[in-house]
GROMACS .gro file of C-alpha atoms in nm:
model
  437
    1UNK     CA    1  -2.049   8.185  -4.337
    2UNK     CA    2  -2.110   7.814  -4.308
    3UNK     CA    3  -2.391   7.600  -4.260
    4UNK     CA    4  -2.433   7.210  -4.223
    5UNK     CA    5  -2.571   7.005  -4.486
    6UNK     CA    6  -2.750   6.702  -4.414
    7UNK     CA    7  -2.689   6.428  -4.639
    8UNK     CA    8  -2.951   6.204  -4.575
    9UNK     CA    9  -3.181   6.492  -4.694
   10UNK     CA   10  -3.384   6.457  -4.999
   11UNK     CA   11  -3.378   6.637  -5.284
   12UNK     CA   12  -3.696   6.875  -5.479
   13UNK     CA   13  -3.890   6.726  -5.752
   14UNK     CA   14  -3.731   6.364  -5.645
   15UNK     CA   15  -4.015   6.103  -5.713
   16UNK     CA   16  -4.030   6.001  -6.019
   17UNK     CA   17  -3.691   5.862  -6.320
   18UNK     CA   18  -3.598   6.144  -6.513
   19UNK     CA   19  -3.342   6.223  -6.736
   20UNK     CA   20  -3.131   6.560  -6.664
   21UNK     CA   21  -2.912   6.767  -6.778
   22UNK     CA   22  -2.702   6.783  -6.476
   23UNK     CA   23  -2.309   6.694  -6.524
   24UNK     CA   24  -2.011   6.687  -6.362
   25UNK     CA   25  -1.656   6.635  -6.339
   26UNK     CA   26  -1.413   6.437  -6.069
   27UNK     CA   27  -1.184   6.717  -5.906
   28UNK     CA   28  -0.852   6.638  -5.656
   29UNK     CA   29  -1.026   6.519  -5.366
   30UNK     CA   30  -1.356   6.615  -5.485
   31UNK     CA   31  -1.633   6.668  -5.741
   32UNK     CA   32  -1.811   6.975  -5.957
   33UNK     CA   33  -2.171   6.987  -6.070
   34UNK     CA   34  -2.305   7.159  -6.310
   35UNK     CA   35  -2.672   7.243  -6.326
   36UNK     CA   36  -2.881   7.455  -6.574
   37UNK     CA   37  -2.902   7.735  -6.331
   38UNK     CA   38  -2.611   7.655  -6.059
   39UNK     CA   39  -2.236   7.537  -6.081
   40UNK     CA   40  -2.109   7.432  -5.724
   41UNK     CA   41  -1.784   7.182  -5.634
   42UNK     CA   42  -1.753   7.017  -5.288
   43UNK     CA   43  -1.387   6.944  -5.227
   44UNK     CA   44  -1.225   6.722  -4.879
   45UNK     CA   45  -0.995   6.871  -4.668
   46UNK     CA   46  -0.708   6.740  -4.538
   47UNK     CA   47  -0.898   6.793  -4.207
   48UNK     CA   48  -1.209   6.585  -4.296
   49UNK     CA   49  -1.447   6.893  -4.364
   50UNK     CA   50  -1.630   6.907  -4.733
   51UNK     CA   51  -1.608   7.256  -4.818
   52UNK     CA   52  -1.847   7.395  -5.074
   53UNK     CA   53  -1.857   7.691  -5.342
   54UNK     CA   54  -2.126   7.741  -5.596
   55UNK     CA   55  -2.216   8.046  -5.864
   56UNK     CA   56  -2.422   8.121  -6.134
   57UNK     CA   57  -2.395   7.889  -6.420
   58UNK     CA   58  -2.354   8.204  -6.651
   59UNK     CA   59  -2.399   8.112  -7.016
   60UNK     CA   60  -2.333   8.405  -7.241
   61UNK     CA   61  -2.516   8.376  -7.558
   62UNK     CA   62  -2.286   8.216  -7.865
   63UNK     CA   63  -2.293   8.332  -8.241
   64UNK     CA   64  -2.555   8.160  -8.413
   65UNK     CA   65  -2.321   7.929  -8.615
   66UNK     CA   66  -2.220   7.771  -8.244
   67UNK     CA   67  -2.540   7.679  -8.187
   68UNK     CA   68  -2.565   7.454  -8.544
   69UNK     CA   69  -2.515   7.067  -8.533
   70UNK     CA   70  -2.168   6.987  -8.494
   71UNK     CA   71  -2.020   7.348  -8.417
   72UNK     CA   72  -2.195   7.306  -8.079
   73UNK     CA   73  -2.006   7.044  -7.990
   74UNK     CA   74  -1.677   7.261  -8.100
   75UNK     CA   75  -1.817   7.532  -7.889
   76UNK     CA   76  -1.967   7.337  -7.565
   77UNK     CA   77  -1.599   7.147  -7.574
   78UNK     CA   78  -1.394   7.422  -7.491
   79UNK     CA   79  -1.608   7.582  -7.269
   80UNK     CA   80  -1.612   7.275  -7.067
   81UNK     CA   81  -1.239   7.204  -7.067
   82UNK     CA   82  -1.214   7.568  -6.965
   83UNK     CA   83  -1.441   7.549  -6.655
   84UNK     CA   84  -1.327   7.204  -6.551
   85UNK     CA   85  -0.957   7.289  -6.566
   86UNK     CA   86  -1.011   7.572  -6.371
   87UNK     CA   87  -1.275   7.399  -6.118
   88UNK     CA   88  -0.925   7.170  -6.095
   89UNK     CA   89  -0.658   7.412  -5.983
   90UNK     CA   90  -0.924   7.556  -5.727
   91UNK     CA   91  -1.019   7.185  -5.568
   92UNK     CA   92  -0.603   7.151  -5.513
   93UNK     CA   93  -0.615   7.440  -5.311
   94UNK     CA   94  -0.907   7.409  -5.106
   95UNK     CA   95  -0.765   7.032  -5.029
   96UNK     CA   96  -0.490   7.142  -4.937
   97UNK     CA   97  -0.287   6.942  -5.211
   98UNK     CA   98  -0.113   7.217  -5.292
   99UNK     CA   99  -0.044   7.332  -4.887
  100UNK     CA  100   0.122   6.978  -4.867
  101UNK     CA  101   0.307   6.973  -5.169
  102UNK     CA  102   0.504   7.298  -5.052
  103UNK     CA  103   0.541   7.165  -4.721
  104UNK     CA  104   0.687   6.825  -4.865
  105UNK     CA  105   0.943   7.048  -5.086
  106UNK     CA  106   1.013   7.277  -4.762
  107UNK     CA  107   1.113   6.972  -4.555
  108UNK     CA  108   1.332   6.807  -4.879
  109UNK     CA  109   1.478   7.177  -4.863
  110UNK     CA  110   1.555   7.174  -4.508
  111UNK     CA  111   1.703   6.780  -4.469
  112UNK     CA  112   1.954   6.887  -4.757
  113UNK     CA  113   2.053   7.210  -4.566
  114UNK     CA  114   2.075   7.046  -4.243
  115UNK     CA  115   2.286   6.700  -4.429
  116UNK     CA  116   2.541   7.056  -4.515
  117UNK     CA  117   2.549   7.203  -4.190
  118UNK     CA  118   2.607   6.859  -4.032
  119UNK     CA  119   2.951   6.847  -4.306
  120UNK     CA  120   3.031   7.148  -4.187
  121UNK     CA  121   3.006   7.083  -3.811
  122UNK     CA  122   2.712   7.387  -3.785
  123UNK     CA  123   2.389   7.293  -3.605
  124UNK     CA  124   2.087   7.194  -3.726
  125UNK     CA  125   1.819   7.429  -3.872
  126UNK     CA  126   1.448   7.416  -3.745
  127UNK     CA  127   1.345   7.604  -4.062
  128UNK     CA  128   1.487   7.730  -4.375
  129UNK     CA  129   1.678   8.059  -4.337
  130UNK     CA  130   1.463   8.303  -4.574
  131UNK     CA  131   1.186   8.187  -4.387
  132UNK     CA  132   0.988   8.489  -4.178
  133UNK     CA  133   1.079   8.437  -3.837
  134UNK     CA  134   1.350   8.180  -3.831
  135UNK     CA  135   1.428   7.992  -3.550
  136UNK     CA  136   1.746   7.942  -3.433
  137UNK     CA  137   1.899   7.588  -3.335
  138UNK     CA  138   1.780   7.651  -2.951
  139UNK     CA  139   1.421   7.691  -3.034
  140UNK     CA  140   1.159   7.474  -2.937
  141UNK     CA  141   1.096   7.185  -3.189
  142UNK     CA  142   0.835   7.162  -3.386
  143UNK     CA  143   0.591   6.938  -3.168
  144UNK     CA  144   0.471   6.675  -3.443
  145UNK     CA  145   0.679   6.570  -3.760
  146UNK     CA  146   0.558   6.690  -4.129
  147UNK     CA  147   0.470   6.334  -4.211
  148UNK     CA  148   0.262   6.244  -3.847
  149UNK     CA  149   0.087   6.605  -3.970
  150UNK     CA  150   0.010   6.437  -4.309
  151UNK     CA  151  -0.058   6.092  -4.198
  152UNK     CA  152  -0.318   6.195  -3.967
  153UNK     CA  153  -0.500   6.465  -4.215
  154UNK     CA  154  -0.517   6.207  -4.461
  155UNK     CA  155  -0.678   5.947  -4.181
  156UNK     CA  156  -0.978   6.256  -4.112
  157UNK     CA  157  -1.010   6.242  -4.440
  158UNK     CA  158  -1.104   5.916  -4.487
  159UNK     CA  159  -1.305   5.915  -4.172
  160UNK     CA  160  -1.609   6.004  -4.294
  161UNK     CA  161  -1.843   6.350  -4.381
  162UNK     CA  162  -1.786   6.634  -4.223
  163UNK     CA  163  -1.934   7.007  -4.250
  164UNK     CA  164  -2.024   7.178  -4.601
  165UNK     CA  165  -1.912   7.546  -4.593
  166UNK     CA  166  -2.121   7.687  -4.892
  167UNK     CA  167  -1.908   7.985  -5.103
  168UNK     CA  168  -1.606   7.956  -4.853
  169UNK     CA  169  -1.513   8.159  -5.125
  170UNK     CA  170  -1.651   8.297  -5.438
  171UNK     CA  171  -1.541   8.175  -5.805
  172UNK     CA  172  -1.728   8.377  -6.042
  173UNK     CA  173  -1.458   8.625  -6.044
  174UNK     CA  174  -1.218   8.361  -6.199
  175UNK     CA  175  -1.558   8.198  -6.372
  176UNK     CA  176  -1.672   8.501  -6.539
  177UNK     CA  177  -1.580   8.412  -6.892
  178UNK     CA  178  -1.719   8.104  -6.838
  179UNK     CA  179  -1.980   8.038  -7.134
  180UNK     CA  180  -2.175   7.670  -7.263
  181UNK     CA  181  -2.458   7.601  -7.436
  182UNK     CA  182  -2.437   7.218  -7.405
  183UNK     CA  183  -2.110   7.135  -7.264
  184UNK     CA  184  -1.853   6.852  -7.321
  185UNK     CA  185  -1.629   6.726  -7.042
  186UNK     CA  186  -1.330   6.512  -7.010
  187UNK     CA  187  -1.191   6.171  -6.886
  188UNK     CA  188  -1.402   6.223  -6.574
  189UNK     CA  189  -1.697   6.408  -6.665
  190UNK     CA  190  -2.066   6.390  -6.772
  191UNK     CA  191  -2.158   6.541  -7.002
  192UNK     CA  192  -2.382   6.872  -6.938
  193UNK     CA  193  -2.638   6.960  -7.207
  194UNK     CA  194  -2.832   7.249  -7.211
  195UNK     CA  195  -2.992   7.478  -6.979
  196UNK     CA  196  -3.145   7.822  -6.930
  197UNK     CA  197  -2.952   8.119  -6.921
  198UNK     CA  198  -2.853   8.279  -6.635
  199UNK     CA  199  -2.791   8.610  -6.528
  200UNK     CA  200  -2.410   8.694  -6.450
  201UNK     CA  201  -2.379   8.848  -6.111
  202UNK     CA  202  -2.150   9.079  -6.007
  203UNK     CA  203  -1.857   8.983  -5.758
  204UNK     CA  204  -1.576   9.059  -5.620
  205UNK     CA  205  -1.276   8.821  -5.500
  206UNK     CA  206  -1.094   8.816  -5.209
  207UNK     CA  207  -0.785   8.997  -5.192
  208UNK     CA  208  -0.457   8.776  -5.145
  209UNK     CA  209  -0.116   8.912  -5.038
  210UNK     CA  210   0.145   8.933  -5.291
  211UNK     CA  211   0.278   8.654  -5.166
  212UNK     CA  212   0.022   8.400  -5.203
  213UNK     CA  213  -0.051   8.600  -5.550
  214UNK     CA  214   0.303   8.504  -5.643
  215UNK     CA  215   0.277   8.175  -5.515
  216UNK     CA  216  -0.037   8.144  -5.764
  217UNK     CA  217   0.095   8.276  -6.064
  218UNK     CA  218   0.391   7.988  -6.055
  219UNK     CA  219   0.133   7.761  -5.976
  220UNK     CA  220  -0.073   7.877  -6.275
  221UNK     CA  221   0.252   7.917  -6.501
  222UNK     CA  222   0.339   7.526  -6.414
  223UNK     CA  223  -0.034   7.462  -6.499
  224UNK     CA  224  -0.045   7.606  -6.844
  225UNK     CA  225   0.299   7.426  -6.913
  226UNK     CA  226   0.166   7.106  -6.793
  227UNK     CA  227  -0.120   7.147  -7.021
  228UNK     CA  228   0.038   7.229  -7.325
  229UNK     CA  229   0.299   6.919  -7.263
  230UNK     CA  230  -0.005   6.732  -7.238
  231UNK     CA  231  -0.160   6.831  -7.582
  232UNK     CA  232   0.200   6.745  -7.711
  233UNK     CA  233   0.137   6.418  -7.539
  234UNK     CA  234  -0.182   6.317  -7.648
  235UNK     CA  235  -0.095   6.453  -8.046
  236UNK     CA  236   0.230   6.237  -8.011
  237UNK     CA  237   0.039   5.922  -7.832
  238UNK     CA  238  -0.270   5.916  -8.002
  239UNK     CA  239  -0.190   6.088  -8.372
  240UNK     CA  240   0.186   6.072  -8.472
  241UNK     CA  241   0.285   5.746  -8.341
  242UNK     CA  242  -0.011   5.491  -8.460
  243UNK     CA  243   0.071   5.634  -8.816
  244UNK     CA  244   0.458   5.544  -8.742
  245UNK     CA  245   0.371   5.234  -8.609
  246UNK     CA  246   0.186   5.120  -8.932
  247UNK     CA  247   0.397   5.258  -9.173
  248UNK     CA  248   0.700   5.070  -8.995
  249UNK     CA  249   0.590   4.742  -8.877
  250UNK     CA  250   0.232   4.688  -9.021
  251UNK     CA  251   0.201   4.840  -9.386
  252UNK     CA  252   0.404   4.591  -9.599
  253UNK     CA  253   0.214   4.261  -9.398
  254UNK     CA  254  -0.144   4.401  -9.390
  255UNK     CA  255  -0.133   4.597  -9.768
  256UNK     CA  256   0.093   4.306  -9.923
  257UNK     CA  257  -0.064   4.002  -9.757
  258UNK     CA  258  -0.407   3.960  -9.561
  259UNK     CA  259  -0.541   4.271  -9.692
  260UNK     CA  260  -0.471   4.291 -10.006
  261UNK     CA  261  -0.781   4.245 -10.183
  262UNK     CA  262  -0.926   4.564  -9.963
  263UNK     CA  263  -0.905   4.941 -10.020
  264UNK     CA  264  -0.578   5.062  -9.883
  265UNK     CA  265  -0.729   5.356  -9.738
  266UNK     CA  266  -0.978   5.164  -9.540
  267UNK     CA  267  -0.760   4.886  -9.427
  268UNK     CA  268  -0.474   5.199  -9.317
  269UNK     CA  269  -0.732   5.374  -9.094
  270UNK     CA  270  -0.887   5.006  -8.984
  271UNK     CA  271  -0.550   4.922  -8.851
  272UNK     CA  272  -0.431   5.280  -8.681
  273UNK     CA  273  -0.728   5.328  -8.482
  274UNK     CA  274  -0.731   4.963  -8.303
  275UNK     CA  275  -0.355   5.043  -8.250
  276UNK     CA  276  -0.501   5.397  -8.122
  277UNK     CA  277  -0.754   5.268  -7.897
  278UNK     CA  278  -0.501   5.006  -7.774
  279UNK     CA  279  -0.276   5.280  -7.693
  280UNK     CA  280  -0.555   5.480  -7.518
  281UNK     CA  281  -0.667   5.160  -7.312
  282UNK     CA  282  -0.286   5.083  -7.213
  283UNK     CA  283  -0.224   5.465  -7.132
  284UNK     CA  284  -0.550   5.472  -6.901
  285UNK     CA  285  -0.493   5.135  -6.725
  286UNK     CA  286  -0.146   5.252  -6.631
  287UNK     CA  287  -0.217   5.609  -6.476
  288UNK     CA  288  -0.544   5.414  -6.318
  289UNK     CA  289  -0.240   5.252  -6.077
  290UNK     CA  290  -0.127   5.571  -5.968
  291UNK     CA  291  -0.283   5.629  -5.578
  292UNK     CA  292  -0.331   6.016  -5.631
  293UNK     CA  293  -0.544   5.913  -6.009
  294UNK     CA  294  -0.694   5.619  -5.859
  295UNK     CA  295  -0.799   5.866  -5.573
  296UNK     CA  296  -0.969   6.059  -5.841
  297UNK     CA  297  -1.135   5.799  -6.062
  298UNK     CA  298  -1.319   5.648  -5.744
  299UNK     CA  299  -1.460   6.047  -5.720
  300UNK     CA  300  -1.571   5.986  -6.119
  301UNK     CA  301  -1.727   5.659  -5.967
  302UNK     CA  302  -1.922   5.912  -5.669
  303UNK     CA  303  -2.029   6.112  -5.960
  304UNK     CA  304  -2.167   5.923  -6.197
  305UNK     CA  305  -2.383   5.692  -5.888
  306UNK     CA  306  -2.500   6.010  -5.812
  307UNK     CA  307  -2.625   6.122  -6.112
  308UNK     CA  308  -2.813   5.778  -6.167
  309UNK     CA  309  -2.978   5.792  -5.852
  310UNK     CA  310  -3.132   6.167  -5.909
  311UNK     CA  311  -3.186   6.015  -6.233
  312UNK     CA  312  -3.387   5.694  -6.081
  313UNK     CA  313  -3.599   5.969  -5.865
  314UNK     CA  314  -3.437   5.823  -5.525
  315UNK     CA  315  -3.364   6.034  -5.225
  316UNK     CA  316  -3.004   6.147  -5.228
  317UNK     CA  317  -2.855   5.929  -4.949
  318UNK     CA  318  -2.552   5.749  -4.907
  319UNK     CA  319  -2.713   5.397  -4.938
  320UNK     CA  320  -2.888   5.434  -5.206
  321UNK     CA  321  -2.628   5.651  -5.402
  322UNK     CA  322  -2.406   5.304  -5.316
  323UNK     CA  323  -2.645   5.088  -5.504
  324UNK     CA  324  -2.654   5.275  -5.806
  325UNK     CA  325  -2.378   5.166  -6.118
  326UNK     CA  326  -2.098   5.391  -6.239
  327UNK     CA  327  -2.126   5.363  -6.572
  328UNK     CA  328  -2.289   5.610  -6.765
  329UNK     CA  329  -2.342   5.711  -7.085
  330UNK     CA  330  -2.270   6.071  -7.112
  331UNK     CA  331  -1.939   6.033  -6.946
  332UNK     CA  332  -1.653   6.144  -7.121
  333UNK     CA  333  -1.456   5.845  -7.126
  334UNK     CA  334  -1.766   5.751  -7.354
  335UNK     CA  335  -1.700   6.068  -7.578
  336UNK     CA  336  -1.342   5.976  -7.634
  337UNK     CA  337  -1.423   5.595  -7.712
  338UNK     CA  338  -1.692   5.768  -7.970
  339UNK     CA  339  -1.404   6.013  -8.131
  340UNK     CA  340  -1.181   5.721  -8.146
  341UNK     CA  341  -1.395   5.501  -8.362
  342UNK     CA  342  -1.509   5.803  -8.542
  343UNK     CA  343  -1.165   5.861  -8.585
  344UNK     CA  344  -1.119   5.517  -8.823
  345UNK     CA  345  -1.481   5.583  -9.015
  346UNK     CA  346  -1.309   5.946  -9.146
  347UNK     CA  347  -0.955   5.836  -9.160
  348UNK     CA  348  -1.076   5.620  -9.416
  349UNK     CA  349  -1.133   5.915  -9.649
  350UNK     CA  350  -0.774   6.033  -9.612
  351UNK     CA  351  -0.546   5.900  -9.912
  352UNK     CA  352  -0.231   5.799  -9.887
  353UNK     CA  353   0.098   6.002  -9.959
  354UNK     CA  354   0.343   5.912 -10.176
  355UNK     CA  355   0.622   6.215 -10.169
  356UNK     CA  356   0.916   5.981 -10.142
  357UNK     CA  357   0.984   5.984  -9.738
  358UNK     CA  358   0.823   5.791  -9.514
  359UNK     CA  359   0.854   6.054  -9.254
  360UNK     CA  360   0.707   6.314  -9.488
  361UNK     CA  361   0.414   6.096  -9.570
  362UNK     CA  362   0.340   6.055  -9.172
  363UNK     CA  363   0.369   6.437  -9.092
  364UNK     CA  364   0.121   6.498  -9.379
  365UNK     CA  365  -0.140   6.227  -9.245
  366UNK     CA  366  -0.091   6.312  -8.922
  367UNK     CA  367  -0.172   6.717  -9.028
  368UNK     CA  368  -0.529   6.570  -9.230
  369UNK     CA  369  -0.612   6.388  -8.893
  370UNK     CA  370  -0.584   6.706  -8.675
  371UNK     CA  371  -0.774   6.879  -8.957
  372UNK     CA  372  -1.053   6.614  -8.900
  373UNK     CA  373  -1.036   6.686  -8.550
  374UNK     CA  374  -1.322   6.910  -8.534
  375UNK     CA  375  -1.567   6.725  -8.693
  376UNK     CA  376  -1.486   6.469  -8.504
  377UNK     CA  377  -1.565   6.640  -8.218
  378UNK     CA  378  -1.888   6.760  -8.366
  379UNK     CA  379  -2.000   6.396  -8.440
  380UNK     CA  380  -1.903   6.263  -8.121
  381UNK     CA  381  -2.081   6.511  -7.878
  382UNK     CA  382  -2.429   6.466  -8.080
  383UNK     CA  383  -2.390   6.090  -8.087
  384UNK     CA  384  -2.292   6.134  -7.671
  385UNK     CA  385  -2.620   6.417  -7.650
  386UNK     CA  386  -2.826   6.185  -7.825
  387UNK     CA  387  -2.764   5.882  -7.628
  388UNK     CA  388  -2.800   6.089  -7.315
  389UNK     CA  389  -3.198   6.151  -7.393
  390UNK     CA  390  -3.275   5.775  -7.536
  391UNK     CA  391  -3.231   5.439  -7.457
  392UNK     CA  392  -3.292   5.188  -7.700
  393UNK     CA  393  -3.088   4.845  -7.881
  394UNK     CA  394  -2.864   5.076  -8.084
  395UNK     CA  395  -2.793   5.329  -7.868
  396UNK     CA  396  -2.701   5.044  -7.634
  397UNK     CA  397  -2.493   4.872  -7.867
  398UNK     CA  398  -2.262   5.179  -8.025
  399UNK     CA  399  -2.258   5.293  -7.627
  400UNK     CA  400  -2.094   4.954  -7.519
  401UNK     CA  401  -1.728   5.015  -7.591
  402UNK     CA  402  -1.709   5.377  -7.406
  403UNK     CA  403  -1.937   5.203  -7.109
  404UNK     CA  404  -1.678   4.925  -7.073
  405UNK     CA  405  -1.409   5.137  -7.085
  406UNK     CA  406  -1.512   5.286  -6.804
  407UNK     CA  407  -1.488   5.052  -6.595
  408UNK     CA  408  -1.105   5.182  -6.582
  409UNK     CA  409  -1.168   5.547  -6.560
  410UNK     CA  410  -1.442   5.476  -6.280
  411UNK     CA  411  -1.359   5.294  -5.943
  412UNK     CA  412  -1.595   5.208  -5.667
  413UNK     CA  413  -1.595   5.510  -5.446
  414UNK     CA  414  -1.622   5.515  -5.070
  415UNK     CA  415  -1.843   5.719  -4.872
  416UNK     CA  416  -1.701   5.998  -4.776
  417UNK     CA  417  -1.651   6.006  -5.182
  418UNK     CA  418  -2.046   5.971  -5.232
  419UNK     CA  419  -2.124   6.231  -4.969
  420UNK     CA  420  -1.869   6.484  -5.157
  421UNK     CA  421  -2.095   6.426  -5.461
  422UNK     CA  422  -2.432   6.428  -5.268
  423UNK     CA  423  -2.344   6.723  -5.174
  424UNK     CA  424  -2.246   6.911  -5.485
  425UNK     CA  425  -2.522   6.774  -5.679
  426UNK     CA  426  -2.772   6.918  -5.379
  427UNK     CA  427  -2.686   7.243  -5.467
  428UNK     CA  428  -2.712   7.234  -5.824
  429UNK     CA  429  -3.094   7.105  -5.845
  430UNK     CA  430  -3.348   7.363  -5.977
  431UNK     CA  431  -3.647   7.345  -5.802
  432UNK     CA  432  -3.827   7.429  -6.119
  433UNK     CA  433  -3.722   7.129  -6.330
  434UNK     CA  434  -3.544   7.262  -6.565
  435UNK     CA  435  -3.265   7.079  -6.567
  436UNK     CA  436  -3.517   6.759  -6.732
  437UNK     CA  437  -3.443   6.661  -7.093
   0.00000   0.00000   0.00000
C-alpha cells in the first residue's frame, strides 16, 4: 500500500525549541531516523519517487553493566553501527544503486563479447548468452541505450519530491536483533540517546526467488569483506602509521631538540594525534570529492537541518528546513573529533618501549592504543550525550573542533534532499513527547 505524504505538513507537539532524542544517519540516496518509539528511512529512486519503510524501534533490554557510564557507550556503539550498516545495504537497493550497478557490469560484459564476435566475423549480441530469453542478432533493439536509461533516472531524481510509499517493504525481519539503549552513529549520523522500549512485533519478510537470494548473499559477502578491509584501513590509517611516522621522521627532532625539557610520553602522544587528526582531515576531504560521497554528505547536511528545525519547534517544511545550519553537535563526525583528542589525553599514559626494534616497539604501542579503544569510546559518547542536552561556553568550546570538521562531512543539500529527510523524520515523531531530553 502507498499513501502520499505532504511535506509542507506540520508536525505534533511542534511549537515550542526542544531538545530530542531523535537521530539519524545519511543512507545512498537517502536518510534513516531513529525515534524513541519508531525507526523509518526514506530513500530516492532512480525514478524520482521517495519510498518509505519504518518498524518498531525494538530495544531489548541490556545486562546491567551496559547500562553503566562508559559501557553504554561500548554497547549503544555497536548497536548503532549494526542498524546503520544494515539501514545502508537496504537504501542501495531500494535506489536502485545496486539495479544500475549490475546493469553497468551487464553492458561492460556484453561490449567485450560483442568486440570478440566482431574478431571473429559473428554478429552482434543484443544480450549476454546465459541470459533467460536471449535474443538473437535479428531481434528488435533495445529502444533506449543503458546510459539514456540512466541519464534520465538520475534527471527525475533530481527533479524534485515525489510519492512516499510507507513499508514498501518490511525490515524488522532483518532488524530483529536490533537492540540500543542510547545509540552512537557514524561519519554521518546523530547521535540517538535514549528512549522507551518498545514492543518487538512479529513479521514476516517477503519471499525472494533464489535468484535474487543469490544475488543478495554476494552482495552481502562483498559487504562484510568491504567492511572488514575497512577496519584494516582505519587500524592501519589512524593507529599503525602515526606511530611509524613519529618513530621515523619525528622522534629524534621533537625528543632530542624542541621538546626536550618535556615528558617523553606526553610530547609522543602530543605529536601522533595532530599527525592522526591530520590524517583523518586529509582522508575526509579527499573521499568528500568523490560525486557518489559528496551525494551522500549533502543527505548528512538534509539531516542534521532537519533535526534543528524540529529542534527550533518550526513546522517541517522545505523553507524553513533550508534556513536551518548543518552543524550539529551530536553528529558523529563530532564523536570521532572527541575520540581523537581523547585519543592524545590517554596515549599519554602509555610508556614507551624499548625491546631493541623499532618495529617491535610500534606493534606493541599500537596493541596498548587498541586496548584503550574502549574507553575511549566510553568517554567520547558521554562527552557527545552530554553536549547533546546543554549548551553552555565549555560545551561550546570542546564542541568546536568536531563542529568545524563538519563542515567537510556535511554539504548543503538540495531539496529533494530536505524532503527525503522531512519525510523520515515525520514518521519517527511520538506524539507523546517522548522523544524530549
Amino acid at each position: 500500500m502507498s499513501e502520499k505524504n505532504n511535506i509542507q505538513e506540520e508536525c505534533p507537539l511542534q511549537n515550542k525549541e526542544i531538545k530530542t532524542s531523535i537521530g539519524g544517519q545519511a543512507l545512498l540516496e537517502g536518510i534513516m531516523m531513529r525515534g524513541p518509539k519508531v525507526t523509518a528511512m526514506s530513500v530516492r529512486t532512480l525514478k524520482g519517487e521517495i519510498v518509505t519503510e519504518k518498524w518498531p524501534t525494538v530495544q531489548k533490554t541490556p545486562a546491567k553493566v551496559w547500562k553503566w557510564p562508559l559501557f553504554r557507550g561500548l554497547y549503544g556503539m555497536a548497536s548503532s553501527l549494526k542498524i546503520g550498516y544494515k539501514c545502508l545495504m537496504r537504501s542501495a537497493e531500494l535506489s536502485g544503486i545496486d539495479e544500475l550497478a549490475e546493469e553497468e557490469e551487464r553492458e561492460r560484459k556484453l561490449k567485450k563479447l560483442n568486440k570478440k564476435r566482431a574478431k571473429e566475423g559473428l554478429e552482434p549480441l543484443s544480450c549476454l548468452p546465459e541470459e533467460e530469453g536471449a535474443k538473437s542478432p535479428d531481434a528488435p533493439e533495445h529502444s533506449a541505450s543503458v546510459a539514456e536509461s540512466v541519464s534520465e533516472a538520475k534527471e527525475a531524481a533530481l527533479e524534485g519530491a515525489g510519492e512516499t510509499f510507507p513499508n514498501s517493504e518490511n525490515l524488522n525481519a532483518v532488524l530483529e536483533t536490533e537492540a540500543s539503549s542510547g545509540s552512537e552513529g557514524d561519519l554521518n549520523t546523530i547521535i540517538a540517546t535514549e528512549g522507551d522500549p518498545v514492543t518487538e512485533e512479529e513479521t514476516t519478510a517477503p519471499k525472494k526467488s533464489d535468484q535474487k537470494k543469490g544475488t543478495n548473499g554476494l552482495v552481502a559477502g562483498a559487504a562484510a569483506l568491504g567492511s572488514v578491509l575497512g577496519v584494516v584501513l582505519a587500524i592501519f590509517l589512524f593507529i599503525w602509521l602515526p606511530t611509524a611516522l613519529y618513530s621515523h621522521t619525528l622522534k629524534g627532532v621533537v625528543e632530542g631538540g624542541i621538546a626536550a625539557s618535556y615528558p617523553r610520553m606526553l610530547v609522543r602522544s602530543l605529536f601522533e594525534g595532530v599527525l592522526r587528526i591530520a590524517i583523518f582531515v586529509a582522508y575526509m576531504a579527499a573521499v568528500s570529492l568523490m560525486k557518489d560521497i559528496r551525494r551522500t554528505f549533502m543527505y548528512h547536511g538534509a539531516e542534521h537541518k532537519t533535526i534543528f528545525c524540529y529542534e527550533k519547534g518550526l513546522p517541517l517544511t522545505v523553507e524553513n528546513v533550508r534556513k536551518m545550519q548543518r552543524f550539529h553537535p551530536r553528529c558523529g563526525t563530532s564523536f570521532m573529533i572527541v575520540m581523537l583528542i581523547l585519543g592524545i589525553i590517554l596515549g599519554s599514559f602509555i610508556p614507551s618501549f624499548t625491546l631493541g626494534s623499532e618495529a617491535l616497539n610500534n606493534l606493541l604501542r599500537s596493541v596498548c592504543k587498541l586496548a584503550l579503544l574502549p574507553v575511549t569510546v566510553g568517554l567520547g559518547y558521554e562527552f557527545i550525550k552530554y553536549a547533546g542536552r546543554h549548551d553552555n561556553r565549555i560545551v561550546r568550546i570542546l564542541s568546536a573542533p568536531g563542529l568545524w570538521m563538519q563542515r567537510i562531512s556535511t554539504k548543503e543539500p538540495d531539496d529533494s534532499m530536505i524532503e527525503c529527510a522531512i519525510t523520515a523524520v515525520k514518521e519517527v515523531i511520538p506524539e507523546d513527547g517522548s522523544d524530549r531530553l
